[in-house]
Amino acid sequence: MATIDDLREIALALPGVHEVIDGHTGDAAWRVKSGMFTGLRGPRQTDLRQLEDLGREWPAGVVIGVRTASLEEKEALLAAEPDALFTIPHFDGYPGLLVRLDVIDRERLAELVTDAWLTRAPVRVAKEWLAEHGLE
């Protein structure tokens, strides 16, 4: 089971990342200059209503949002890990999904957060990071 502290440590270890607090919800998020790539995501009233209409409910535990590289990647991840990953109508047509921290381990969380960071990091910085980690 991953924690918010794990998320914070993973995100802040990536180049150019800083933590921000959402002015409306007070939730922490992590971003680079080009935008947010992960953050805490609690349910909004609209989310709860829409899920109820679909016969679903918001899961217990801490949930975060992560950016994906594409809608195709999002769908593949959702199909591969339905216990840990989910989406809501608010994310329809958006390359991002939701992650349940209570059912994902730290290693998998690090992979998802790093992949999300790679979608937003400057190309040069991302290439350098990948090379340094033998992942190019």
PDB file of C-alpha atoms in Angstrom:
ATOM      1  CA  MET A   1       0.000   0.000   0.000  1.00  0.00           C
ATOM      2  CA  ALA A   2       1.412   3.360  -1.077  1.00  0.00           C
ATOM      3  CA  THR A   3       1.021   6.554   0.935  1.00  0.00           C
ATOM      4  CA  ILE A   4       0.802  10.266   0.282  1.00  0.00           C
ATOM      5  CA  ASP A   5       4.328  10.538   1.701  1.00  0.00           C
ATOM      6  CA  ASP A   6       5.490   8.006  -0.909  1.00  0.00           C
ATOM      7  CA  LEU A   7       3.806  10.042  -3.632  1.00  0.00           C
ATOM      8  CA  ARG A   8       5.403  13.273  -2.425  1.00  0.00           C
ATOM      9  CA  GLU A   9       8.861  11.701  -2.209  1.00  0.00           C
ATOM     10  CA  ILE A  10       8.596  10.104  -5.664  1.00  0.00           C
ATOM     11  CA  ALA A  11       7.300  13.252  -7.352  1.00  0.00           C
ATOM     12  CA  LEU A  12       9.752  15.666  -5.742  1.00  0.00           C
ATOM     13  CA  ALA A  13      12.708  13.444  -6.670  1.00  0.00           C
ATOM     14  CA  LEU A  14      12.017  14.139 -10.360  1.00  0.00           C
ATOM     15  CA  PRO A  15      13.750  17.134 -12.000  1.00  0.00           C
ATOM     16  CA  GLY A  16      11.932  20.450 -12.082  1.00  0.00           C
ATOM     17  CA  VAL A  17       9.015  19.361  -9.908  1.00  0.00           C
ATOM     18  CA  HIS A  18       7.392  21.516  -7.294  1.00  0.00           C
ATOM     19  CA  GLU A  19       4.411  20.944  -5.045  1.00  0.00           C
ATOM     20  CA  VAL A  20       1.392  23.220  -5.173  1.00  0.00           C
ATOM     21  CA  ILE A  21      -1.794  23.367  -3.165  1.00  0.00           C
ATOM     22  CA  ASP A  22      -5.062  23.674  -5.067  1.00  0.00           C
ATOM     23  CA  GLY A  23      -6.808  26.886  -4.043  1.00  0.00           C
ATOM     24  CA  HIS A  24     -10.283  25.348  -4.272  1.00  0.00           C
ATOM     25  CA  THR A  25      -9.791  21.953  -2.638  1.00  0.00           C
ATOM     26  CA  GLY A  26      -6.614  22.358  -0.605  1.00  0.00           C
ATOM     27  CA  ASP A  27      -5.260  19.171  -2.201  1.00  0.00           C
ATOM     28  CA  ALA A  28      -1.559  18.819  -2.983  1.00  0.00           C
ATOM     29  CA  ALA A  29      -0.457  18.441  -6.599  1.00  0.00           C
ATOM     30  CA  TRP A  30       2.898  18.140  -8.321  1.00  0.00           C
ATOM     31  CA  ARG A  31       3.806  19.984 -11.472  1.00  0.00           C
ATOM     32  CA  VAL A  32       6.523  21.164 -13.782  1.00  0.00           C
ATOM     33  CA  LYS A  33       6.473  24.412 -15.769  1.00  0.00           C
ATOM     34  CA  SER A  34       4.207  22.922 -18.446  1.00  0.00           C
ATOM     35  CA  GLY A  35       1.581  21.709 -15.995  1.00  0.00           C
ATOM     36  CA  MET A  36       0.421  19.279 -13.378  1.00  0.00           C
ATOM     37  CA  PHE A  37       1.160  15.585 -13.797  1.00  0.00           C
ATOM     38  CA  THR A  38      -0.152  14.118 -10.536  1.00  0.00           C
ATOM     39  CA  GLY A  39      -2.079  15.176  -7.478  1.00  0.00           C
ATOM     40  CA  LEU A  40      -4.518  14.161  -4.805  1.00  0.00           C
ATOM     41  CA  ARG A  41      -8.064  13.873  -6.158  1.00  0.00           C
ATOM     42  CA  GLY A  42     -11.048  13.626  -3.884  1.00  0.00           C
ATOM     43  CA  PRO A  43     -14.564  13.260  -5.278  1.00  0.00           C
ATOM     44  CA  ARG A  44     -16.615  16.296  -6.197  1.00  0.00           C
ATOM     45  CA  GLN A  45     -20.388  16.207  -5.746  1.00  0.00           C
ATOM     46  CA  THR A  46     -20.776  15.978  -9.520  1.00  0.00           C
ATOM     47  CA  ASP A  47     -18.444  12.962  -9.570  1.00  0.00           C
ATOM     48  CA  LEU A  48     -20.513  11.203  -6.910  1.00  0.00           C
ATOM     49  CA  ARG A  49     -23.781  11.880  -8.750  1.00  0.00           C
ATOM     50  CA  GLN A  50     -22.398  10.724 -12.084  1.00  0.00           C
ATOM     51  CA  LEU A  51     -20.937   7.561 -10.564  1.00  0.00           C
ATOM     52  CA  GLU A  52     -24.219   6.816  -8.814  1.00  0.00           C
ATOM     53  CA  ASP A  53     -26.048   7.178 -12.142  1.00  0.00           C
ATOM     54  CA  LEU A  54     -23.614   4.589 -13.550  1.00  0.00           C
ATOM     55  CA  GLY A  55     -24.185   2.214 -10.629  1.00  0.00           C
ATOM     56  CA  ARG A  56     -20.661   2.834  -9.305  1.00  0.00           C
ATOM     57  CA  GLU A  57     -19.241   4.578  -6.280  1.00  0.00           C
ATOM     58  CA  TRP A  58     -16.080   6.392  -5.320  1.00  0.00           C
ATOM     59  CA  PRO A  59     -13.658   3.987  -3.625  1.00  0.00           C
ATOM     60  CA  ALA A  60     -12.591   4.308  -0.019  1.00  0.00           C
ATOM     61  CA  GLY A  61      -9.050   5.487   0.615  1.00  0.00           C
ATOM     62  CA  VAL A  62      -6.772   8.083  -0.914  1.00  0.00           C
ATOM     63  CA  VAL A  63      -7.066   8.633  -4.665  1.00  0.00           C
ATOM     64  CA  ILE A  64      -4.678  10.491  -6.928  1.00  0.00           C
ATOM     65  CA  GLY A  65      -4.872  11.553 -10.536  1.00  0.00           C
ATOM     66  CA  VAL A  66      -2.047  10.855 -12.975  1.00  0.00           C
ATOM     67  CA  ARG A  67      -1.545  12.074 -16.491  1.00  0.00           C
ATOM     68  CA  THR A  68      -1.104   9.485 -19.260  1.00  0.00           C
ATOM     69  CA  ALA A  69       0.684   9.862 -22.574  1.00  0.00           C
ATOM     70  CA  SER A  70      -2.494   9.256 -24.588  1.00  0.00           C
ATOM     71  CA  LEU A  71      -6.080   8.100 -24.423  1.00  0.00           C
ATOM     72  CA  GLU A  72      -4.938   4.735 -25.782  1.00  0.00           C
ATOM     73  CA  GLU A  73      -2.437   4.330 -22.961  1.00  0.00           C
ATOM     74  CA  LYS A  74      -5.130   5.302 -20.464  1.00  0.00           C
ATOM     75  CA  GLU A  75      -7.486   2.612 -21.779  1.00  0.00           C
ATOM     76  CA  ALA A  76      -4.739  -0.028 -21.773  1.00  0.00           C
ATOM     77  CA  LEU A  77      -3.806   0.770 -18.169  1.00  0.00           C
ATOM     78  CA  LEU A  78      -7.434   0.717 -17.042  1.00  0.00           C
ATOM     79  CA  ALA A  79      -7.940  -2.688 -18.676  1.00  0.00           C
ATOM     80  CA  ALA A  80      -4.729  -4.105 -17.185  1.00  0.00           C
ATOM     81  CA  GLU A  81      -5.204  -2.892 -13.594  1.00  0.00           C
ATOM     82  CA  PRO A  82      -8.921  -2.487 -12.812  1.00  0.00           C
ATOM     83  CA  ASP A  83      -8.447  -2.951  -9.060  1.00  0.00           C
ATOM     84  CA  ALA A  84      -5.965  -0.094  -8.713  1.00  0.00           C
ATOM     85  CA  LEU A  85      -6.882   2.256 -11.572  1.00  0.00           C
ATOM     86  CA  PHE A  86     -10.200   3.800 -12.561  1.00  0.00           C
ATOM     87  CA  THR A  87     -11.719   6.750 -14.300  1.00  0.00           C
ATOM     88  CA  ILE A  88     -14.776   8.948 -13.946  1.00  0.00           C
ATOM     89  CA  PRO A  89     -16.929  10.833 -16.449  1.00  0.00           C
ATOM     90  CA  HIS A  90     -15.042  14.061 -15.660  1.00  0.00           C
ATOM     91  CA  PHE A  91     -11.943  12.441 -17.226  1.00  0.00           C
ATOM     92  CA  ASP A  92     -13.717  11.338 -20.432  1.00  0.00           C
ATOM     93  CA  GLY A  93     -11.612  12.426 -23.400  1.00  0.00           C
ATOM     94  CA  TYR A  94      -8.721  13.425 -21.113  1.00  0.00           C
ATOM     95  CA  PRO A  95      -5.405  11.516 -20.962  1.00  0.00           C
ATOM     96  CA  GLY A  96      -5.467  10.884 -17.246  1.00  0.00           C
ATOM     97  CA  LEU A  97      -6.790   8.357 -14.781  1.00  0.00           C
ATOM     98  CA  LEU A  98      -7.226   7.806 -11.079  1.00  0.00           C
ATOM     99  CA  VAL A  99      -5.131   5.596  -8.818  1.00  0.00           C
ATOM    100  CA  ARG A 100      -6.156   4.022  -5.509  1.00  0.00           C
ATOM    101  CA  LEU A 101      -3.187   4.318  -3.170  1.00  0.00           C
ATOM    102  CA  ASP A 102      -4.614   1.679  -0.822  1.00  0.00           C
ATOM    103  CA  VAL A 103      -4.279  -1.072  -3.446  1.00  0.00           C
ATOM    104  CA  ILE A 104      -1.071  -0.115  -5.237  1.00  0.00           C
ATOM    105  CA  ASP A 105       2.467  -0.626  -4.016  1.00  0.00           C
ATOM    106  CA  ARG A 106       5.164   2.023  -3.914  1.00  0.00           C
ATOM    107  CA  GLU A 107       7.097   0.559  -6.853  1.00  0.00           C
ATOM    108  CA  ARG A 108       4.087   0.644  -9.172  1.00  0.00           C
ATOM    109  CA  LEU A 109       3.184   4.123  -7.930  1.00  0.00           C
ATOM    110  CA  ALA A 110       6.708   5.275  -8.829  1.00  0.00           C
ATOM    111  CA  GLU A 111       6.280   3.906 -12.359  1.00  0.00           C
ATOM    112  CA  LEU A 112       2.936   5.648 -12.859  1.00  0.00           C
ATOM    113  CA  VAL A 113       4.136   8.961 -11.442  1.00  0.00           C
ATOM    114  CA  THR A 114       7.352   8.874 -13.464  1.00  0.00           C
ATOM    115  CA  ASP A 115       5.429   8.093 -16.646  1.00  0.00           C
ATOM    116  CA  ALA A 116       3.070  10.974 -15.852  1.00  0.00           C
ATOM    117  CA  TRP A 117       6.047  13.287 -15.277  1.00  0.00           C
ATOM    118  CA  LEU A 118       7.534  12.249 -18.629  1.00  0.00           C
ATOM    119  CA  THR A 119       4.360  13.508 -20.372  1.00  0.00           C
ATOM    120  CA  ARG A 120       4.901  17.021 -18.981  1.00  0.00           C
ATOM    121  CA  ALA A 121       8.657  17.353 -18.469  1.00  0.00           C
ATOM    122  CA  PRO A 122      10.679  19.383 -20.976  1.00  0.00           C
ATOM    123  CA  VAL A 123      11.928  17.046 -23.722  1.00  0.00           C
ATOM    124  CA  ARG A 124      15.611  17.695 -23.008  1.00  0.00           C
ATOM    125  CA  VAL A 125      15.158  17.099 -19.266  1.00  0.00           C
ATOM    126  CA  ALA A 126      13.163  13.917 -19.881  1.00  0.00           C
ATOM    127  CA  LYS A 127      15.800  12.577 -22.315  1.00  0.00           C
ATOM    128  CA  GLU A 128      18.598  13.315 -19.859  1.00  0.00           C
ATOM    129  CA  TRP A 129      16.712  11.637 -17.003  1.00  0.00           C
ATOM    130  CA  LEU A 130      15.957   8.562 -19.116  1.00  0.00           C
ATOM    131  CA  ALA A 131      19.607   8.308 -20.174  1.00  0.00           C
ATOM    132  CA  GLU A 132      20.833   8.661 -16.585  1.00  0.00           C
ATOM    133  CA  HIS A 133      18.524   5.804 -15.563  1.00  0.00           C
ATOM    134  CA  GLY A 134      19.365   3.590 -18.542  1.00  0.00           C
ATOM    135  CA  LEU A 135      15.832   3.825 -19.910  1.00  0.00           C
ATOM    136  CA  GLU A 136      16.258   5.503 -23.268  1.00  0.00           C
TER     137      GLU A 136
END
